[in-house]
Coordinates of C-alpha atoms and ligand atoms in Angstrom, one line a residue:
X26 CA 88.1 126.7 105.4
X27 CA 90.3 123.9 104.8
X28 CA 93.5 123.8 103.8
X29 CA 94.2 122.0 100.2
X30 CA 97.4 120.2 101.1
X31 CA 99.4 118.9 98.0
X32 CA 102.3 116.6 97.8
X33 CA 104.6 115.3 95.9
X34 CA 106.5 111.6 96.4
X35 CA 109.4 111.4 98.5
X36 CA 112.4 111.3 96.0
X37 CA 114.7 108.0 96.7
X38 CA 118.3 109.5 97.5
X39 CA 120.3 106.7 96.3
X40 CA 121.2 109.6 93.1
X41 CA 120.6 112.6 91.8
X42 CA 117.6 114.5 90.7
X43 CA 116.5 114.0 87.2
X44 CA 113.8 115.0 84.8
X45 CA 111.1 113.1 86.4
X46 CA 111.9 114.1 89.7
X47 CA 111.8 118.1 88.5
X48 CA 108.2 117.3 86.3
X49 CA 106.4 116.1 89.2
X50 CA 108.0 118.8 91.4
X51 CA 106.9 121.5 88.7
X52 CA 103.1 119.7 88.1
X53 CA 102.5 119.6 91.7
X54 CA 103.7 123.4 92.1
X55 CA 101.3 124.4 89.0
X56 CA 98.6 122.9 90.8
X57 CA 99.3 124.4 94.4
X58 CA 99.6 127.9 92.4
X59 CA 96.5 127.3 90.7
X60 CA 94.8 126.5 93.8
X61 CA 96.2 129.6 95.2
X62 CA 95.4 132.2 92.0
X63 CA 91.5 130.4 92.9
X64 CA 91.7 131.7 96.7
X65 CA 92.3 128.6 98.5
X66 CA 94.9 128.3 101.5
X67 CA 97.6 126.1 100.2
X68 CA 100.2 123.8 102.1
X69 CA 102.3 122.1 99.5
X70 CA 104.8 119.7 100.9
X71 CA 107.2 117.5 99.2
X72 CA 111.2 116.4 100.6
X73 CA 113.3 113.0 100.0
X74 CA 113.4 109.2 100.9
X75 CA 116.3 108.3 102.4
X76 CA 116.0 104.8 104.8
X77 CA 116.6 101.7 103.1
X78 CA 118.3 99.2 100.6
X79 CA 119.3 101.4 98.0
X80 CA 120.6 104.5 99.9
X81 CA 122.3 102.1 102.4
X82 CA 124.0 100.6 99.3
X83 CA 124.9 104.2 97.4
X84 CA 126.3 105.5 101.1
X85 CA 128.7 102.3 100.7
X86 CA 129.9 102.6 97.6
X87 CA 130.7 106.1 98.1
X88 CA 132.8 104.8 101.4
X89 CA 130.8 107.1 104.0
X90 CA 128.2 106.9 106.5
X91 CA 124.6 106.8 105.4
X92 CA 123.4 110.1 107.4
X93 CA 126.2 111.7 105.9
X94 CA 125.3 111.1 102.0
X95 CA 122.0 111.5 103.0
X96 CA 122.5 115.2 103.8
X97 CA 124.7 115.7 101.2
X98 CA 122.3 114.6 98.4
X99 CA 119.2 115.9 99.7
X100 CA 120.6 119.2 99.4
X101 CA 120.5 118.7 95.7
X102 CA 117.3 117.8 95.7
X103 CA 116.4 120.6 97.8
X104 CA 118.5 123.3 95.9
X105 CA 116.1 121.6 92.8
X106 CA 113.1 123.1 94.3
X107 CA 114.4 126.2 95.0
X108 CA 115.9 126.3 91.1
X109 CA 113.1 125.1 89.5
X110 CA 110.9 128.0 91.2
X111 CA 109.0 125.4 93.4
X112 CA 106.7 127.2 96.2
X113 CA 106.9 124.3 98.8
X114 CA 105.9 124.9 102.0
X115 CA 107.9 122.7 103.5
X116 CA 110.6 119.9 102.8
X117 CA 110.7 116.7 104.5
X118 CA 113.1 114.3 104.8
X119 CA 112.5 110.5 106.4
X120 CA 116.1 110.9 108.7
X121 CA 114.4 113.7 110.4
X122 CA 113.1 112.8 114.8
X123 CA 110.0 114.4 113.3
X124 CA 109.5 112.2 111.1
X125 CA 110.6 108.9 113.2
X126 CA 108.4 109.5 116.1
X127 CA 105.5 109.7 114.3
X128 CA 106.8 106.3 112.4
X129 CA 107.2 104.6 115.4
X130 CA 104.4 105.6 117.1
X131 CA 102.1 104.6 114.9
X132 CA 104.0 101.1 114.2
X133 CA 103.4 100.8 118.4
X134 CA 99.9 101.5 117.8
X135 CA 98.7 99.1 114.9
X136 CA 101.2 96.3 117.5
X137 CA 99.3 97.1 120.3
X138 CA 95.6 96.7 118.1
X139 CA 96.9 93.8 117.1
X140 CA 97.3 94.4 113.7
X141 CA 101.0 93.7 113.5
X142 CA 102.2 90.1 113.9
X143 CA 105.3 88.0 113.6
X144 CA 105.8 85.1 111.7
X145 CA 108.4 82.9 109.7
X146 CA 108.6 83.4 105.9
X147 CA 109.9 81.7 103.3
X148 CA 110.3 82.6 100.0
X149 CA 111.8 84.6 97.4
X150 CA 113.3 88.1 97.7
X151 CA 114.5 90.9 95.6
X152 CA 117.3 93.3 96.7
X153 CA 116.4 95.8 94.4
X154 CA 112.7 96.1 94.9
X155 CA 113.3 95.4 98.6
X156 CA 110.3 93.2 98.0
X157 CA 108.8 89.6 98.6
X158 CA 108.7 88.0 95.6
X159 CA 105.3 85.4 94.8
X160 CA 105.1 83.0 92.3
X161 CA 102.5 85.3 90.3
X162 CA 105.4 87.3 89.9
X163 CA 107.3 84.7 87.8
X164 CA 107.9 85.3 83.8
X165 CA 105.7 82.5 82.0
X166 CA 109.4 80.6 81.4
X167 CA 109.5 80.9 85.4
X168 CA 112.2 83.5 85.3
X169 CA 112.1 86.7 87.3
X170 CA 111.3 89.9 85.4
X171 CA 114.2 92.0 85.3
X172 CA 113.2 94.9 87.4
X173 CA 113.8 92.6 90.4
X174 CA 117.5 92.7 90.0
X175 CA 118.4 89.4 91.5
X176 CA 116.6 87.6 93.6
X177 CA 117.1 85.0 96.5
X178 CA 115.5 82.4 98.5
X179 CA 115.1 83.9 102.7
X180 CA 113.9 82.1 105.6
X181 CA 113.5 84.3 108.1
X182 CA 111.0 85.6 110.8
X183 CA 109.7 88.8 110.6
X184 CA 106.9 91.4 111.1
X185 CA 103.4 91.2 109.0
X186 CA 100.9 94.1 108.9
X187 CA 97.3 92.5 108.4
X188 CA 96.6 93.6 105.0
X189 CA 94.4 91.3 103.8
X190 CA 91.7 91.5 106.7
X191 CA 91.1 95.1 104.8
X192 CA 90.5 94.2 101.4
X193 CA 87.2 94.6 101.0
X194 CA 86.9 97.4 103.3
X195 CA 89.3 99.2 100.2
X196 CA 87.2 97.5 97.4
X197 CA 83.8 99.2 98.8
X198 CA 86.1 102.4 99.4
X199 CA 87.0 102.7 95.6
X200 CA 83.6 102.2 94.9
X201 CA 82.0 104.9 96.8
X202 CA 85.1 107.1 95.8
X203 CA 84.9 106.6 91.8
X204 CA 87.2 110.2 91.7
X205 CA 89.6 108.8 93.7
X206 CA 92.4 108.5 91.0
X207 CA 93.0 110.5 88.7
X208 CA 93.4 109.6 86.0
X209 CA 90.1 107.7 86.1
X210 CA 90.9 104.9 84.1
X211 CA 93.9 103.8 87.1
X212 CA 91.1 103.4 89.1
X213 CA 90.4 100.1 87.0
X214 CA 94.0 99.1 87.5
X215 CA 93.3 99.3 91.2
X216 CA 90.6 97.3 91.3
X217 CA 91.8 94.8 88.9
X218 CA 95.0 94.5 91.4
X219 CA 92.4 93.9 94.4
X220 CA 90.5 91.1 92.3
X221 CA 93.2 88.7 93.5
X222 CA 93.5 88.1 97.8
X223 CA 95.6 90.4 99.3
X224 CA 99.2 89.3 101.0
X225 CA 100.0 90.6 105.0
X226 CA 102.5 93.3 104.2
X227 CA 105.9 92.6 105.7
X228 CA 106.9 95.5 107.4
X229 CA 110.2 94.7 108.9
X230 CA 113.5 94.1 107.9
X231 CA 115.9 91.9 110.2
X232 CA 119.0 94.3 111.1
X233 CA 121.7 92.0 109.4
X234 CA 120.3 92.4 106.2
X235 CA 119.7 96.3 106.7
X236 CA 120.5 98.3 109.0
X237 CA 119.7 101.8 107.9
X238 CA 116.1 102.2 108.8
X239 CA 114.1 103.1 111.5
X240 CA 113.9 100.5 114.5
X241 CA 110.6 99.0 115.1
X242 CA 109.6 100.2 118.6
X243 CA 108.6 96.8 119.7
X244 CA 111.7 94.5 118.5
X245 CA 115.1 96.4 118.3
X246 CA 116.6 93.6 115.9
X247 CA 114.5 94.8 112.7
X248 CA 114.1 98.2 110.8
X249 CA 110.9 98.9 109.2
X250 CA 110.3 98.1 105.7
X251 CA 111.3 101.3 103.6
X252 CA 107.4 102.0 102.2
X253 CA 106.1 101.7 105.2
X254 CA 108.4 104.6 106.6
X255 CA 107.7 106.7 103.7
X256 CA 103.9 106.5 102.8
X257 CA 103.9 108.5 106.6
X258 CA 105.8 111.2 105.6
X259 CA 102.6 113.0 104.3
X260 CA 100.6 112.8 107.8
X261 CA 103.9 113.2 109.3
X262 CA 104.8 116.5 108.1
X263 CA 101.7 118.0 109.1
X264 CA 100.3 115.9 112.3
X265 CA 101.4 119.1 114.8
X266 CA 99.1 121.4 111.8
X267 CA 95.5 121.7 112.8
X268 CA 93.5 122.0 109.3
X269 CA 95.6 120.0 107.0
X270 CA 94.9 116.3 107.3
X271 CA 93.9 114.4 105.2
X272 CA 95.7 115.2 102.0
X273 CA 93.3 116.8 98.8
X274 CA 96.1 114.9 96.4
X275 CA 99.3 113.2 96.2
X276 CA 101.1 113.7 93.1
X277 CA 102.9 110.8 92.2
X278 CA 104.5 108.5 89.1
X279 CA 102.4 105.8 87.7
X280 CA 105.0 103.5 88.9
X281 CA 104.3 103.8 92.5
X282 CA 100.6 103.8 92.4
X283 CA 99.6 100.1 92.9
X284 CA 100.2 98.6 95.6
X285 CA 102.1 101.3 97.2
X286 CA 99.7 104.1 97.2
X287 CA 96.4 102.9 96.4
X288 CA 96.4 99.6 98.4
X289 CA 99.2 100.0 101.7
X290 CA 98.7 103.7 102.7
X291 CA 94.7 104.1 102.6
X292 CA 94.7 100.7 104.9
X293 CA 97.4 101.9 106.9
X294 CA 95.2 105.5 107.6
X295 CA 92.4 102.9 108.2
X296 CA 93.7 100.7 110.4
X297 CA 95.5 103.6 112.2
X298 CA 91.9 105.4 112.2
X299 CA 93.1 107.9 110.7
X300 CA 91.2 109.5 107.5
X301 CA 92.0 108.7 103.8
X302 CA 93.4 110.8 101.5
X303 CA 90.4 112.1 99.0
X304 CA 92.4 112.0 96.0
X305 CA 95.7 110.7 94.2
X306 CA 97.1 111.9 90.5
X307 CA 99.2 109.9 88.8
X308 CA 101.5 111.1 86.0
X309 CA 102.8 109.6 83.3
X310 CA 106.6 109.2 83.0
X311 CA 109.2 111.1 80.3
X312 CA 111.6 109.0 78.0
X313 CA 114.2 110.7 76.5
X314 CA 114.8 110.9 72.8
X315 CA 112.5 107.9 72.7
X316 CA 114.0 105.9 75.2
X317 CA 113.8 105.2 79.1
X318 CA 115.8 107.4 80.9
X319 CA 119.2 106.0 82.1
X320 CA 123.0 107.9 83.7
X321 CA 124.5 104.6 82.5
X322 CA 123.6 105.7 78.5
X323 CA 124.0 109.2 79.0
X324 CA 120.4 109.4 78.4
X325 CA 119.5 111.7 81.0
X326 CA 118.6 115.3 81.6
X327 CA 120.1 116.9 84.8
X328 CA 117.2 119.7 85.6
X329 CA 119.3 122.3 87.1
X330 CA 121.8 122.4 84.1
X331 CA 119.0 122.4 81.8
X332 CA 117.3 125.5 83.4
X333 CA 120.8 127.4 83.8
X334 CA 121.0 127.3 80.2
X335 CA 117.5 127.5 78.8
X336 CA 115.7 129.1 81.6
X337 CA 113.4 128.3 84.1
X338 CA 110.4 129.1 82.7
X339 CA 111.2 127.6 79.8
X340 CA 111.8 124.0 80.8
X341 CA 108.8 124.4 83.5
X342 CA 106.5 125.4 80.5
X343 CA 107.5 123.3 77.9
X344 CA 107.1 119.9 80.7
X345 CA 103.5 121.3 81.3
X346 CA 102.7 122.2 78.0
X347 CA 104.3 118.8 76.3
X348 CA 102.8 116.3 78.8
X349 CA 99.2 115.5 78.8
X350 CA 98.8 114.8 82.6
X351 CA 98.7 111.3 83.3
X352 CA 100.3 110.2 80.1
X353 CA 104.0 109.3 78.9
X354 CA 106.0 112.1 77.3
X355 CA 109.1 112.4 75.0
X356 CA 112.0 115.0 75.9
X357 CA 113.8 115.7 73.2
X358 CA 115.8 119.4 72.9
X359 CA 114.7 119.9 69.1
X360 CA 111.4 119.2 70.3
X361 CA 112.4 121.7 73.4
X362 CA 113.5 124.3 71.2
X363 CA 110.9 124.2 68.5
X364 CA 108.3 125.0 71.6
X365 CA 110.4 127.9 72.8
X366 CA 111.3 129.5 69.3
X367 CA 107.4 129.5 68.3
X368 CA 105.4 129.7 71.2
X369 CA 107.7 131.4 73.7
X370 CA 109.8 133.3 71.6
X371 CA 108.1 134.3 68.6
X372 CA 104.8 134.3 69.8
X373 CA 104.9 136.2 73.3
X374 CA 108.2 137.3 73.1
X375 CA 107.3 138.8 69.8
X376 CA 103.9 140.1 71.6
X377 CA 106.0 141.5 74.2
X378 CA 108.7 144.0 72.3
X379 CA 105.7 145.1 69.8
X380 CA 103.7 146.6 72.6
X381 CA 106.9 148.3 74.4
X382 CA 108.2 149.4 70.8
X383 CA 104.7 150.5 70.0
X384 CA 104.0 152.1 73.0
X385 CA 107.1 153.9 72.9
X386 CA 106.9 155.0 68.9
X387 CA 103.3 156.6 69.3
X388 CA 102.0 156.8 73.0
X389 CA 105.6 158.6 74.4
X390 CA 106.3 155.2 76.5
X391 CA 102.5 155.5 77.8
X392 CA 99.9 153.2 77.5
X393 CA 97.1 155.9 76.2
X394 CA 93.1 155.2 76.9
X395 CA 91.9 153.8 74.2
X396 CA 89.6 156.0 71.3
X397 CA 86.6 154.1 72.1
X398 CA 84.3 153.4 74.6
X399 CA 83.6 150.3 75.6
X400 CA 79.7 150.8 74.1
X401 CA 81.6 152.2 70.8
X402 CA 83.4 149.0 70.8
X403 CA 80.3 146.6 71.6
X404 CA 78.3 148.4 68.6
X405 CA 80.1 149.9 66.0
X406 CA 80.6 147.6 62.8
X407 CA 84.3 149.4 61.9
X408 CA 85.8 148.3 65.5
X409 CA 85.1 144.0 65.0
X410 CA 88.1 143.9 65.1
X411 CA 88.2 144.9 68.9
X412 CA 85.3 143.3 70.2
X413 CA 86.5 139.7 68.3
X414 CA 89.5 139.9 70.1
X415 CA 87.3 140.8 73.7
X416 CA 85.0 137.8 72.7
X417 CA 88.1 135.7 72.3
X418 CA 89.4 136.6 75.6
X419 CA 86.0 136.0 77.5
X420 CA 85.9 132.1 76.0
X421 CA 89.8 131.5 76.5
X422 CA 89.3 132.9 80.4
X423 CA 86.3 130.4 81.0
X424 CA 88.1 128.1 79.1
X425 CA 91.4 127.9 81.0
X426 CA 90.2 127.7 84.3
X427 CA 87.9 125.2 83.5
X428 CA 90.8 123.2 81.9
X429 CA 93.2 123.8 84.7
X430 CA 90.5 122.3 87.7
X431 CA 90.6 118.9 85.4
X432 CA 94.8 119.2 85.1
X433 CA 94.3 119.5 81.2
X434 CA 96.9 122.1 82.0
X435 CA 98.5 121.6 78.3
X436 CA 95.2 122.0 76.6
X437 CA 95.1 125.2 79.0
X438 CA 98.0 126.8 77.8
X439 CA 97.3 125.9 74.5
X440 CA 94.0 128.2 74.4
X441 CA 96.6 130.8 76.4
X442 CA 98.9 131.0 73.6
X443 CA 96.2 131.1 70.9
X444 CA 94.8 133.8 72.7
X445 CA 98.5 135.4 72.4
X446 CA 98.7 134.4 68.8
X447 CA 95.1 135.9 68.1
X448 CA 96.6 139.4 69.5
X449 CA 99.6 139.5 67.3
X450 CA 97.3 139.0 64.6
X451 CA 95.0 141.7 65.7
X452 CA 98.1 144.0 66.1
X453 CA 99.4 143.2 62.6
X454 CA 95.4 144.0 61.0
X455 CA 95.8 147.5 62.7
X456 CA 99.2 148.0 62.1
X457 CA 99.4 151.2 64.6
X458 CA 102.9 151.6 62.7
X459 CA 100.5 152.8 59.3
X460 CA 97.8 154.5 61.8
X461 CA 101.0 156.5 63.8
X462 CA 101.9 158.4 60.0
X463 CA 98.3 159.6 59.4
X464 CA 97.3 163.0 61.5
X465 CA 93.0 162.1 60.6
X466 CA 91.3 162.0 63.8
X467 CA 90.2 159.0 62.8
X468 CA 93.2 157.6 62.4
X469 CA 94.3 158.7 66.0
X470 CA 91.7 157.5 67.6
X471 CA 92.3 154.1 66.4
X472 CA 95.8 154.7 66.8
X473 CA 95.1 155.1 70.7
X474 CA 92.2 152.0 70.7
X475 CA 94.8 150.1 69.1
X476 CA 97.9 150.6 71.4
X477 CA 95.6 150.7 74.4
X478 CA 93.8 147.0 73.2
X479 CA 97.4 145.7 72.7
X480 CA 98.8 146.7 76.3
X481 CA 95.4 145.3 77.8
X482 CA 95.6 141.9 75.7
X483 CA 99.4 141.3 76.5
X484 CA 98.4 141.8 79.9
X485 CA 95.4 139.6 80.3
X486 CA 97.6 136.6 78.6
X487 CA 100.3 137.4 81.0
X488 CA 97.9 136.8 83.9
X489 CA 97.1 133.4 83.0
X490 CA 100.3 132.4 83.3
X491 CA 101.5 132.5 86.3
X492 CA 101.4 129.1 87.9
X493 CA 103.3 127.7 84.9
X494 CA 105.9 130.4 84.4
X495 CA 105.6 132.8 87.6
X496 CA 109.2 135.0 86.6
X497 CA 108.0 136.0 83.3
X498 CA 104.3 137.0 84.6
X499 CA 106.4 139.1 86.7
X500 CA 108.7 140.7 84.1
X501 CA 105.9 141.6 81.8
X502 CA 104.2 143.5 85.0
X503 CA 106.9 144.9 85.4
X504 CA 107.9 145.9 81.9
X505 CA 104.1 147.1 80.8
X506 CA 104.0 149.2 84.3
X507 CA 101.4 147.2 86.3
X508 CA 100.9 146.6 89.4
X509 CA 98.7 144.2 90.4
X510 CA 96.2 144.1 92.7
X511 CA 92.9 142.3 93.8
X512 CA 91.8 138.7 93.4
X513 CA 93.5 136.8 90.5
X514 CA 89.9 136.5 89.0
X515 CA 89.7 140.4 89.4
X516 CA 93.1 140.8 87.1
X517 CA 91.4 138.3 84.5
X518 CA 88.4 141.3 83.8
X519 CA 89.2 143.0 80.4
X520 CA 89.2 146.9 81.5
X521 CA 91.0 150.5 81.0
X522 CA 93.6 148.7 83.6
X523 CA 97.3 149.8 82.0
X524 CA 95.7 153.6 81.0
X525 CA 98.8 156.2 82.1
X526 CA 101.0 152.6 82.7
X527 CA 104.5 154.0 81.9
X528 CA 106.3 151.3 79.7
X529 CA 109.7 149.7 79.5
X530 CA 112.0 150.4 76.9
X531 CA 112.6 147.1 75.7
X532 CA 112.9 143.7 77.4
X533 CA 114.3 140.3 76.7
X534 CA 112.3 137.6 78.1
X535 CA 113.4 134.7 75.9
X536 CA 116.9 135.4 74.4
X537 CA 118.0 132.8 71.6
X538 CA 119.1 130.1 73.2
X539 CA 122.5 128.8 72.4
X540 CA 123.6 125.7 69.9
X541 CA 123.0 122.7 71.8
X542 CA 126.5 121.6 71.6
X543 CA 127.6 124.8 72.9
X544 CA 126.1 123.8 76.8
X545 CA 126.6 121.8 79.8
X546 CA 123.2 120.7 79.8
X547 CA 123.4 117.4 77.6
X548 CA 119.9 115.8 76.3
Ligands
LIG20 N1 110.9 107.0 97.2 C1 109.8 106.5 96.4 C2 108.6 107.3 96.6 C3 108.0 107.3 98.0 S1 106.6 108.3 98.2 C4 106.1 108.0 99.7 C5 110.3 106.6 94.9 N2 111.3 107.5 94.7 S2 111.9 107.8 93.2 O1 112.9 108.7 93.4 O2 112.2 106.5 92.6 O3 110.7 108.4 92.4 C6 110.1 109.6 92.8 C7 109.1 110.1 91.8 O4 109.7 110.4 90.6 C8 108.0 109.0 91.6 O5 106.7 109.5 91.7 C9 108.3 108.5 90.2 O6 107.2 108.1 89.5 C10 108.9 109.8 89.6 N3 109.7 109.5 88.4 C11 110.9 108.8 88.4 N4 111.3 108.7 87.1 C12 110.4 109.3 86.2 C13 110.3 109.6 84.9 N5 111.2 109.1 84.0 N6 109.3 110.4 84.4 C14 108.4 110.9 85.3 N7 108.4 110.7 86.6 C15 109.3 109.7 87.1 O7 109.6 106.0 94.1

């Protein structure tokens, strides 16, 4: 079997990590868990950026030596992933030999095919893309856009990667691979891009003007051009792995797709003869309160803060459950806390302490079987209620795997929490708190369906859950006395599962969060 290997982009050290850089950690680790809850073998790898331009700059500014501010930030973004629950395999970062030698190696290869050449160029270049301008790239006034920063005129010789020769090669690729972009409709975008000749790709950087890269084997005085060092990380990290290459997806921000990711790296595989990727996802990017995110506003969410003070389950749900994958997104903390009061709070939470308080009121703190039979419950016209809710659970199951293989992951948890919503109703229609007074054998015998229904419910919901919020799957186990075992899909079959399950007490999975203005975490 092969491996489904997962990654993530390589976050840019030249700051710290931020909202966007957490969401597409958090999608990328719901999708590796996913894939894992399904049976597959998983290797999920994501790590930092750290050659070039704007990390040399950053290491400047802060008056020490690249390497150095290098380690010292990716340790942030590491300590991220470990915060934010992420179940990475491994972490790479672009500094590391590992990572170089494979760089340089195949740079040395593509030279040696004659697919890397040197010539003089001329033209226009921006420090802050760490780009080559063209003049399609001009505002209709003939001014640069803004996202260049500012840009300058260069003569200089340097390295070219034949590009161009490809282009139809990629154009026929993307046609025989309609699924290769998710979403589907980027695909156009790619194509659209390709509609105009290709450019060479310059692929070196002459050592005066930067100097923290990695050295092209072949001419000491250059570095190589920042993308073309990072697209390798993904083969790089796994090259010495038998069964992982080529990637299933790479998780990345729409920003990055074209040219980067769609055009460069599957010609670089190409050229290099190695295989393609099969598939890329592209995400949509989060404003906050409306507007682009940005430290010099104060506009910004610092993830770890945030998930110190709200909880990490709570900020990795409410980024899967807001964004509709592939989309833009608004973060706002009223729209935050509205999500967590209802649906986390109020509507599981809620589900949660009835069936311990329940439980521990009428069943002595054990779940009891239930009153009926299963055949009882399939037939008999007084327990509808019962078999509704067992109807409700068998759609929301097919349902929410189905919607999780397409990433409608939002529209998934949606049908989760109805299906959580839909239980609280059922509990409050048999309100075992009435049936618990009356001594009617009846009544006890519904009183035991009932308690037994609730425990199995809670736990069936809890189960579909953990890829988004893997803690909380674990405290209700642990508070509703089960122990898991089997296949995933095994622990999704309604059953007698929690009979004899000894109960918690009580348990607070979502306390009330504090006023905004009381925290560090600032939206
Ligand atoms: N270093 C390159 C990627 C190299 S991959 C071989 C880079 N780094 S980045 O730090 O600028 O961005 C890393 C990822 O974060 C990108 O996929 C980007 O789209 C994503 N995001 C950055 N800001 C974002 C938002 N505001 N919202 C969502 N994702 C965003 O690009």
């Amino acid at each position: 079997m092969k491996t489904f290997y997962i990654t993530t982009a390589i976050d840019y050290v030249n700051g710290s990590p931020h909202l966007g850089h957490a969401y597409e950690k958090v999608l990328t680790d719901v999708i590796a868990r996913f894939r894992r809850l399904m049976g597959d073998q998983v290797y999920f790898l994501t790590g930092v950026d750290e050659h070039g331009q704007k990390v040399q700059q950053s290491a400047k500014k802060r008056g020490i030596d690249p390497q150095a501010f290098c380690d010292e930030v990716s340790q942030e973004f590491r300590a991220m992933c470990a915060k934010l629950d992420i179940s990475n395999d491994d972490f790479i970062r672009t500094t590391e030999p590992r990572h170089k030698a494979v760089v340089s190696r195949l740079l040395q290869q593509l030279f040696d095919q004659g697919e890397i050449y040197k010539a003089e160029y001329k033209g226009f270049y921006s420090t802050r893309q760490e780009q080559f301008l063209q003049e399609k790239d001009r505002q209709p006034d003939g001014s640069w856009p803004e996202i260049f920063g500012e840009v300058t005129e260069i003569t200089e010789s340097n390295y070219f990667f034949k590009l161009a020769k490809y282009q139809d090669w990629l154009i026929q690729f993307l046609k025989d691979n309609d699924d290769f972009i998710f979403p589907r409709y980027r695909q156009k975008q790619v194509l659209e891009f390709l509609a105009e000749p290709l450019n060479d790709l310059c692929i070196s950087r002459p050592k005066e003007r930067l100097e923290w890269g990695i050295p092209l084997p072949f001419d000491a005085g250059y570095v190589t051009y920042v993308w073309f060092d990072a697209l390798v990380n993904y083969y790089s990290a796994v090259e010495d792995k038998p069964g992982i290459w080529p990637a299933d997806f790479h998780v990345i921000g729409k920003d990055i797709l074209v040219p980067p990711h769609a055009v460069y790296w599957p010609i670089m595989l190409k050229a290099c003869g190695l295989p393609t990727p099969k598939s890329i996802l592209a995400h949509g990017w989060w404003s906050i309160n409306g507007t682009k995110m940005s430290k010099s506003t104060g506009n910004f969410v610092e993830p770890m803060a945030f998930a110190e003070q709200y909880g990490v389950d709570a900020l990795r749900f409410f980024m899967i459950r807001e964004m509709s994958v592939g989309q833009d997104s608004d973060f706002s903390l009223n729209q935050f806390l509205a999500r967590y009061n209802s649906e986390l709070a109020n509507n599981l939470g809620n589900l949660v302490n009835r069936t311990l308080n329940m439980t521990n009121r009428f069943g002595g703190g054990v779940v009891p079987a239930s009153g009926a039979s299963a055949a009882e419950i399939a037939a008999d016209a007084a327990l509808a209620p019962e078999r509704e809710l067992r109807a409700l659970w068998e759609k929301t199951r097919a349902e929410f795997i189905a919607l999780n293989e397409g990433f409608q992951f939002h529209i998934a948890l949606e049908r989760a929490f109805a299906f959580v919503t839909a239980t609280n109703r059922y509990v409050e229609q048999r309100a075992p708190w009435k049936l618990g007074k009356s001594t009617e054998p009846a009544d006890q015998a519904l009183l035991k369906t009932s308690l037994a229904t609730m425990a199995e419910a809670l736990r069936l919901g809890a189960t579909l859950l953990p890829a988004v919020m893997p803690s909380t799957t674990e405290k209700i186990y642990a508070v509703i006395g089960y122990a898991p075992a089997g296949t995933w899909r095994d622990r999704l079959v309604w059953g007698e599962t929690l009979t004899g399950a000894k109960v918690a007490e009580t348990a607070i999975l979502f306390p009330r969060p504090q006023a905004p203005e009381a925290g560090a975490a600032k939206v």
